[in-house]
Coordinates of N, CA and C in Angstrom, one line a residue:
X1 N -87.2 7.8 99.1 CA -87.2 9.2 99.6 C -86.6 9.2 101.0
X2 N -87.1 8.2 101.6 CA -86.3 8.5 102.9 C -85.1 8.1 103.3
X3 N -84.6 7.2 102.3 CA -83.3 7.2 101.9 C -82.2 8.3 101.8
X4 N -82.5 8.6 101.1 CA -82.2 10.2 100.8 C -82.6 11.0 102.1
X5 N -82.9 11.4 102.7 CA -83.4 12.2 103.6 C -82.4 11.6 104.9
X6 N -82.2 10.7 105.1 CA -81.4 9.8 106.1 C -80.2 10.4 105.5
X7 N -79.8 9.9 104.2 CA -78.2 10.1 103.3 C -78.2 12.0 104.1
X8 N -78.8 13.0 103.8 CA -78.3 14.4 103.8 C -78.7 14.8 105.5
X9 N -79.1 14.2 106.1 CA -79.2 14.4 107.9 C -77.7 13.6 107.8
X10 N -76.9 12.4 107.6 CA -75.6 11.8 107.9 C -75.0 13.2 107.3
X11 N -74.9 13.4 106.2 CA -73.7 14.6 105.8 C -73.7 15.5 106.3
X12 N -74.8 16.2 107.1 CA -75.3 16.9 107.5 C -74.7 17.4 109.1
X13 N -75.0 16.0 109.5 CA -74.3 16.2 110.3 C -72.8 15.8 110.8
X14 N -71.7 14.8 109.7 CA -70.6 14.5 109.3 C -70.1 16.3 109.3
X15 N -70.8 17.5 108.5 CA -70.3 18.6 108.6 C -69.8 19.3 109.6
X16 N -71.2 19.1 110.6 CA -71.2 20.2 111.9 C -70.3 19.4 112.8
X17 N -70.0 18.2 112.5 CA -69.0 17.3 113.4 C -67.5 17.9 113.2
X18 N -67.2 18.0 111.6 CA -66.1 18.4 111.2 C -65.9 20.3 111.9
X19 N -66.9 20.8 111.9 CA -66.7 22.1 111.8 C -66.5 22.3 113.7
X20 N -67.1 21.7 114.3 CA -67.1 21.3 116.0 C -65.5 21.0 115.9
X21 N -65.0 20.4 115.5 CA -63.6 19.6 115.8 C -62.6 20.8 115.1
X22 N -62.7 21.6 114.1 CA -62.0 22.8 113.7 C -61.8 23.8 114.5
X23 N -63.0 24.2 115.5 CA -63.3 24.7 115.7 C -62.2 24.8 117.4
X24 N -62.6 23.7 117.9 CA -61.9 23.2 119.2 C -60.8 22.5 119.0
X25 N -59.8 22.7 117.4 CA -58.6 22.2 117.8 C -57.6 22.7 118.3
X26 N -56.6 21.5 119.0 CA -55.3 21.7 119.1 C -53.9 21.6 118.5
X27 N -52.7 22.1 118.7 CA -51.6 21.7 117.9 C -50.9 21.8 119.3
X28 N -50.4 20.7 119.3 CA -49.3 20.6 121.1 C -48.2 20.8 120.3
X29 N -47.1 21.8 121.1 CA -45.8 22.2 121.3 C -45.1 21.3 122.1
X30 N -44.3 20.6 122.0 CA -43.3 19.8 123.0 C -41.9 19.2 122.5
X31 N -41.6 17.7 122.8 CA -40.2 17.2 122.8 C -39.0 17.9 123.7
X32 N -38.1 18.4 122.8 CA -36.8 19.0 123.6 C -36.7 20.3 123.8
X33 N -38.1 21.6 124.5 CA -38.8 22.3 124.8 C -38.8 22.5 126.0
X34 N -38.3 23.7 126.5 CA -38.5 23.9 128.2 C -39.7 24.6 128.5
X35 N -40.2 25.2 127.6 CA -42.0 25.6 127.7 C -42.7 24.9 126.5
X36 N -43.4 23.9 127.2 CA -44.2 23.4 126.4 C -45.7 23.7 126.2
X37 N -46.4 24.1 125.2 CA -47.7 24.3 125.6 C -48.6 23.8 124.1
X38 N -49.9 24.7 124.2 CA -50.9 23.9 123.5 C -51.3 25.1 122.5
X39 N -51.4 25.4 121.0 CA -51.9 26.1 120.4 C -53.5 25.9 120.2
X40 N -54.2 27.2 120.0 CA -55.7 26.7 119.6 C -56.0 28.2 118.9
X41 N -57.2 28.5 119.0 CA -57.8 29.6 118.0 C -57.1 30.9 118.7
X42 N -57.8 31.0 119.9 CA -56.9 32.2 120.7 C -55.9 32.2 120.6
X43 N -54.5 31.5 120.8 CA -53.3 31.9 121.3 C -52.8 32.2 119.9
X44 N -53.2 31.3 118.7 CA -52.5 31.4 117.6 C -52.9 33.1 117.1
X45 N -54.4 33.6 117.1 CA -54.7 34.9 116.6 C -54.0 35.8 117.8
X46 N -53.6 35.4 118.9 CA -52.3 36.6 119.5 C -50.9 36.1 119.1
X47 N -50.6 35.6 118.5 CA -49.0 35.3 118.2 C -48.9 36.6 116.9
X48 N -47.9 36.8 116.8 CA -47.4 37.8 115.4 C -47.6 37.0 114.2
X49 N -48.3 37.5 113.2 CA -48.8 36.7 112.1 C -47.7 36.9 110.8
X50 N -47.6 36.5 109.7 CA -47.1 36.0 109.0 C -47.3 35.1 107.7
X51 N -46.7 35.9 106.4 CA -47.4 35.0 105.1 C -46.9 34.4 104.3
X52 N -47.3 33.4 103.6 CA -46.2 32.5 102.6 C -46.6 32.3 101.7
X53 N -46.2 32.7 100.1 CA -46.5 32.8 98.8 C -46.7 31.3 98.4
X54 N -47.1 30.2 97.6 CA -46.9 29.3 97.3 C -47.5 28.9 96.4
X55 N -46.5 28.3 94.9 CA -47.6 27.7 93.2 C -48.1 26.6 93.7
X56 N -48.9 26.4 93.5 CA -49.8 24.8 93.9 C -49.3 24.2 92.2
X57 N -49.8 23.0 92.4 CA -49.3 21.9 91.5 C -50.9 22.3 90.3
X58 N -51.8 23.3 90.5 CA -52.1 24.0 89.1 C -51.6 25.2 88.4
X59 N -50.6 25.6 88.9 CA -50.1 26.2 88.5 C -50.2 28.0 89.2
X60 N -51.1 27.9 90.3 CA -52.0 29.5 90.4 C -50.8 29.3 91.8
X61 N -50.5 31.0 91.8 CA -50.0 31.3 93.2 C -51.2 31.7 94.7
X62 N -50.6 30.7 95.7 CA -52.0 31.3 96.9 C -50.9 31.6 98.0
X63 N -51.8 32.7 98.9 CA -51.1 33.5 99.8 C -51.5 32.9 101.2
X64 N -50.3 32.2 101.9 CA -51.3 31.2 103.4 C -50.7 32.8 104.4
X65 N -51.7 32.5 105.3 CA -51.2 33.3 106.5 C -51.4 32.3 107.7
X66 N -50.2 32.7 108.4 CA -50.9 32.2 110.1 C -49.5 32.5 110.5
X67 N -48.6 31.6 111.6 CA -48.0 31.9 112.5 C -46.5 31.9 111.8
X68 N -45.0 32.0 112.0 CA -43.7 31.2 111.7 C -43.7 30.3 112.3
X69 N -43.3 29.8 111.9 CA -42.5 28.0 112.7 C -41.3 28.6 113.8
X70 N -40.5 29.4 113.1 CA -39.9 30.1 114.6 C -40.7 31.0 115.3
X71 N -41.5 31.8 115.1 CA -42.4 32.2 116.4 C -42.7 31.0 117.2
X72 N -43.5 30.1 116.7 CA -43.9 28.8 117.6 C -42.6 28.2 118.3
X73 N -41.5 28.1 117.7 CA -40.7 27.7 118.8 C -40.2 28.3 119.5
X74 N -39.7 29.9 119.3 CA -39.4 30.7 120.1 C -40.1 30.6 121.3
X75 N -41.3 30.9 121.6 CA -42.3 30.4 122.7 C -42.0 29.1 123.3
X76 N -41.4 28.4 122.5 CA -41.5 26.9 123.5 C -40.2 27.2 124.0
X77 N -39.6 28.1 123.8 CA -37.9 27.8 124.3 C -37.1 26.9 123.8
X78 N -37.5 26.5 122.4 CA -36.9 24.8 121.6 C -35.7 25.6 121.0
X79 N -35.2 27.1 121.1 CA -33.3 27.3 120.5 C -33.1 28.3 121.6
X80 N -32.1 27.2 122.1 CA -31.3 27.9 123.4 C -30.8 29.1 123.0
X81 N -31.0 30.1 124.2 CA -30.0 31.4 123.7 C -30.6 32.4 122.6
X82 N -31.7 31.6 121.9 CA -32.2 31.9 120.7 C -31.2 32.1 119.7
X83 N -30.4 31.0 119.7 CA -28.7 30.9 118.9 C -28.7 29.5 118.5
X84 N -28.7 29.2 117.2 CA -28.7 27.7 116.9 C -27.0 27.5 116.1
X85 N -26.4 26.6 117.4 CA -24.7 26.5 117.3 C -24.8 25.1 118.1
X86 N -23.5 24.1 117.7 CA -23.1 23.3 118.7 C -24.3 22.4 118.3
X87 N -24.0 21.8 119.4 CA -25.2 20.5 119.8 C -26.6 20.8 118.8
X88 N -27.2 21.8 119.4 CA -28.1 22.4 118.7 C -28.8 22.6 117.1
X89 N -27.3 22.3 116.7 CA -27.5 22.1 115.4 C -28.5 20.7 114.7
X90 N -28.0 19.8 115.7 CA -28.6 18.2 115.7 C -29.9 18.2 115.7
X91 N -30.8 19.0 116.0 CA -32.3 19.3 116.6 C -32.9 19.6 115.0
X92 N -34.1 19.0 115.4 CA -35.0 18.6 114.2 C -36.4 18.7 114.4
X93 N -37.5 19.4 114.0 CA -38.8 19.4 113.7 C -39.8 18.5 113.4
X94 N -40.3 17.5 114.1 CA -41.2 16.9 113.5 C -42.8 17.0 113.6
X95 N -43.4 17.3 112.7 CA -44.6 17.8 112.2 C -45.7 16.6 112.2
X96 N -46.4 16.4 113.1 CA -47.6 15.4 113.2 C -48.7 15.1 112.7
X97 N -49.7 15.4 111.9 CA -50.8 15.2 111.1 C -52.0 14.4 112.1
X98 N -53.2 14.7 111.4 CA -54.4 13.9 112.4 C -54.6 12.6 111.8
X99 N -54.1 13.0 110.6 CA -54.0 11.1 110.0 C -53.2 10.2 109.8
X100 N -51.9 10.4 110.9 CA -51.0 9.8 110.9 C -49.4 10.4 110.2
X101 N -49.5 11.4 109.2 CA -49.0 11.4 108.3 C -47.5 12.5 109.2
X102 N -46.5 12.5 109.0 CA -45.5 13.4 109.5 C -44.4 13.6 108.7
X103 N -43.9 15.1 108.9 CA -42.7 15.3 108.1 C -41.6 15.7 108.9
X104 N -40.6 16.4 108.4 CA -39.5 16.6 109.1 C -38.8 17.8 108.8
X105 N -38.4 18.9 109.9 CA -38.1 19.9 109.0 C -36.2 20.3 110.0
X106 N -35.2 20.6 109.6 CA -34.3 20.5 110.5 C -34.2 22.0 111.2
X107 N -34.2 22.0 112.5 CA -34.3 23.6 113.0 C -33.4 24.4 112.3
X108 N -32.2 24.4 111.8 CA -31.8 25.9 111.0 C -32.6 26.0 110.1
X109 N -33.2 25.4 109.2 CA -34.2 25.6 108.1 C -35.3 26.9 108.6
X110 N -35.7 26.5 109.5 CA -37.0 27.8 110.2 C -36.1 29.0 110.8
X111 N -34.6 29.3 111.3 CA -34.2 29.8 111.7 C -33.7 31.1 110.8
X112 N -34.2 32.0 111.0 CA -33.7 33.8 110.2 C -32.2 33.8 110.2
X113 N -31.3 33.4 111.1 CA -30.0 33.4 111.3 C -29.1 32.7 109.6
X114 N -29.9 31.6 109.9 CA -29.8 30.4 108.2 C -30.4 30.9 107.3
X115 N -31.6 31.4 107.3 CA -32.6 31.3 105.8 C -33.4 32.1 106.1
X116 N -34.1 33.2 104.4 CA -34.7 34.0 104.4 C -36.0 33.3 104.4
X117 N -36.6 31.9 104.4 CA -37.4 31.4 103.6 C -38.2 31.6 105.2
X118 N -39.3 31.6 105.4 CA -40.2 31.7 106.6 C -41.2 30.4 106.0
X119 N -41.1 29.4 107.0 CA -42.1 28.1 106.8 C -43.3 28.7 107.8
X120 N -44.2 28.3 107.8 CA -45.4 28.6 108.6 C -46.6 27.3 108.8
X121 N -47.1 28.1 110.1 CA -48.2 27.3 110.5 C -49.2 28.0 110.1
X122 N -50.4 27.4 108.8 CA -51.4 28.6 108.4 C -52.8 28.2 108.7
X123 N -53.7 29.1 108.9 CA -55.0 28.7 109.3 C -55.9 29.6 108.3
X124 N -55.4 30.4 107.1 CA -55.7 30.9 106.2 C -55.3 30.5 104.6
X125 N -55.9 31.3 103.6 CA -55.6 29.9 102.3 C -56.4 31.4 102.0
X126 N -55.6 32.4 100.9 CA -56.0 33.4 100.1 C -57.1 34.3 101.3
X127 N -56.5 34.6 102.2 CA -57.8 35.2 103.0 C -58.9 34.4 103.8
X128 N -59.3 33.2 103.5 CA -60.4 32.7 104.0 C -60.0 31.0 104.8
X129 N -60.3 31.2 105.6 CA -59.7 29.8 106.7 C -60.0 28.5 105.5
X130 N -58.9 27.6 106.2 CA -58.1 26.4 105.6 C -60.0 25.6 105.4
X131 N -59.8 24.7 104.0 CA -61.3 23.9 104.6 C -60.6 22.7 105.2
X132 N -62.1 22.6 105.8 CA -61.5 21.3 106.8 C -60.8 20.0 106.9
X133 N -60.6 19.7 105.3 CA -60.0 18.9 104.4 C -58.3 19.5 104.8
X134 N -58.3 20.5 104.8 CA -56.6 20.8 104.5 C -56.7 21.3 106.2
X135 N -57.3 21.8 107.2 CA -57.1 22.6 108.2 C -57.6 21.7 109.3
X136 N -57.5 22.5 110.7 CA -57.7 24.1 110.8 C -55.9 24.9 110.5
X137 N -55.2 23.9 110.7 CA -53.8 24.5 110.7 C -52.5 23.3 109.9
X138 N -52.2 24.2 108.7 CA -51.5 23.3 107.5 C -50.1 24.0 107.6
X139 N -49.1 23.2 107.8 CA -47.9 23.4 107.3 C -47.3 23.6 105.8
X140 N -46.8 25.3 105.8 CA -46.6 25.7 104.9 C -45.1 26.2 104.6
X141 N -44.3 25.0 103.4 CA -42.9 25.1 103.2 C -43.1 25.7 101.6
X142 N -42.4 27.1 102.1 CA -42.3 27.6 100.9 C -41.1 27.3 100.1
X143 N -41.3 27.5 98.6 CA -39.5 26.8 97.7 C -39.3 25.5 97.7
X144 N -40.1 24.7 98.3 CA -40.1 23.3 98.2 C -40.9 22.8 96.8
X145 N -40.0 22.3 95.9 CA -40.6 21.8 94.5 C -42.1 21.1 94.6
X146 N -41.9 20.2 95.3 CA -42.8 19.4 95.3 C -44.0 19.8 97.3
X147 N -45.0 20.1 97.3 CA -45.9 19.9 98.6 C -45.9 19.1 99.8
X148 N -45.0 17.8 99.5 CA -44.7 17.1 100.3 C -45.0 16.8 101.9
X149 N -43.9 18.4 102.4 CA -43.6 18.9 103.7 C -44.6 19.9 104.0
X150 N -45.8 20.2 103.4 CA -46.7 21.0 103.1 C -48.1 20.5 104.2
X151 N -47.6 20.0 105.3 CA -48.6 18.2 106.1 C -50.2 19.1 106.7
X152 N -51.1 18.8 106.5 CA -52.4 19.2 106.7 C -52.9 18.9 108.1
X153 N -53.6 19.3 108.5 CA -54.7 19.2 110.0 C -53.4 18.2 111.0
X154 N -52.4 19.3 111.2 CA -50.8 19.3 111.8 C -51.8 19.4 113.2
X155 N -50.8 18.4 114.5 CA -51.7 18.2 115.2 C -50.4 18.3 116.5
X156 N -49.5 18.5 115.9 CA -48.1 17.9 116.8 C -47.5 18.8 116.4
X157 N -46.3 19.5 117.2 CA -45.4 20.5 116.5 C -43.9 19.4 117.9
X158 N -43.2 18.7 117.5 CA -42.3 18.3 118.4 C -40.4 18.4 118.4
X159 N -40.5 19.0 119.1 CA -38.1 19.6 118.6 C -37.8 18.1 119.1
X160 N -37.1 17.6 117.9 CA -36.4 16.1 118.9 C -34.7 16.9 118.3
X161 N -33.8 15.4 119.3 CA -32.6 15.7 118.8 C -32.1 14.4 118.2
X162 N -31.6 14.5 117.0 CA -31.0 13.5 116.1 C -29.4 13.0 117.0
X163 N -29.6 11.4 117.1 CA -28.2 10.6 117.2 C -28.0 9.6 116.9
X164 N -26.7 9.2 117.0 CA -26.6 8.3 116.2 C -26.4 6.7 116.6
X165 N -27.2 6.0 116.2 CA -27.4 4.8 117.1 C -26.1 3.9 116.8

């Protein structure tokens, strides 16, 4: 019995640890960015919000909300002019994860100028915040066959520029 009693005080508190760290996270803005800064619960619920339809691999459609990927960069100043031409085209997205994991998305992809598709940074999942398994803030690529680029508890948002060695 006290076994047990030890086992659900560990989960117990394994939760309120996970839900502390949701709670107080960040997503850093940076790389090739002339305003770089830090996302957390406030700045992201004042950014202009934003939704993205998406079938999961059971087949049911779920509706994420949270920020665009171009709003977020817009703020950092990562597309000069707010015109992606020239050089600029070379600039690339990379998406950080808390467990290592990263993807890659190329800046016209997020850009309205290129594509209707709006990728997002979401902190919602049908209405009700990401669980802490997938969140607090999951990258969300809509039209993408496969979930892949889809990278969970995103911890990095960074504009690098592709060359060629």
């Amino acid at each position: 019995m006290k076994n047990v009693k030890s086992f659900a005080l560990a989960i117990t508190l394994a939760f309120i640890t996970l839900l502390a760290k949701a709670q107080t996270a960040e997503v850093a803005i940076g790389g090739d960015v002339t305003q770089p800064y830090k996302i957390n619960a406030a700045t992201f619920a004042g950014m202009k919000q934003a939704t993205a339809k998406v079938t999961a691999n059971d087949g049911r459609e779920h509706t994420y909300s949270g920020v665009s990927l171009y709003e977020i960069l817009t703020q950092a100043d990562a597309i000069p002019n707010k015109q992606l031409r020239g050089k600029s085209l070379t600039k690339y997205v990379l998406i950080s994860a808390a467990d290592g994991y990263q993807v890659v998305i190329a800046l016209p992809e997020i850009d309205p100028a290129f594509t209707d598709k709006v990728i997002i940074l979401a902190n919602k999942e049908d209405g009700e915040d990401l669980a802490p398994n997938f969140g607090p803030y999951r990258l969300i690529v809509p039209g993408d066959k496969k979930p892949a680029r889809s990278a969970m508890r995103v911890v990095a948002i960074d504009v690098l520029t592709a060359k060629k060695q």
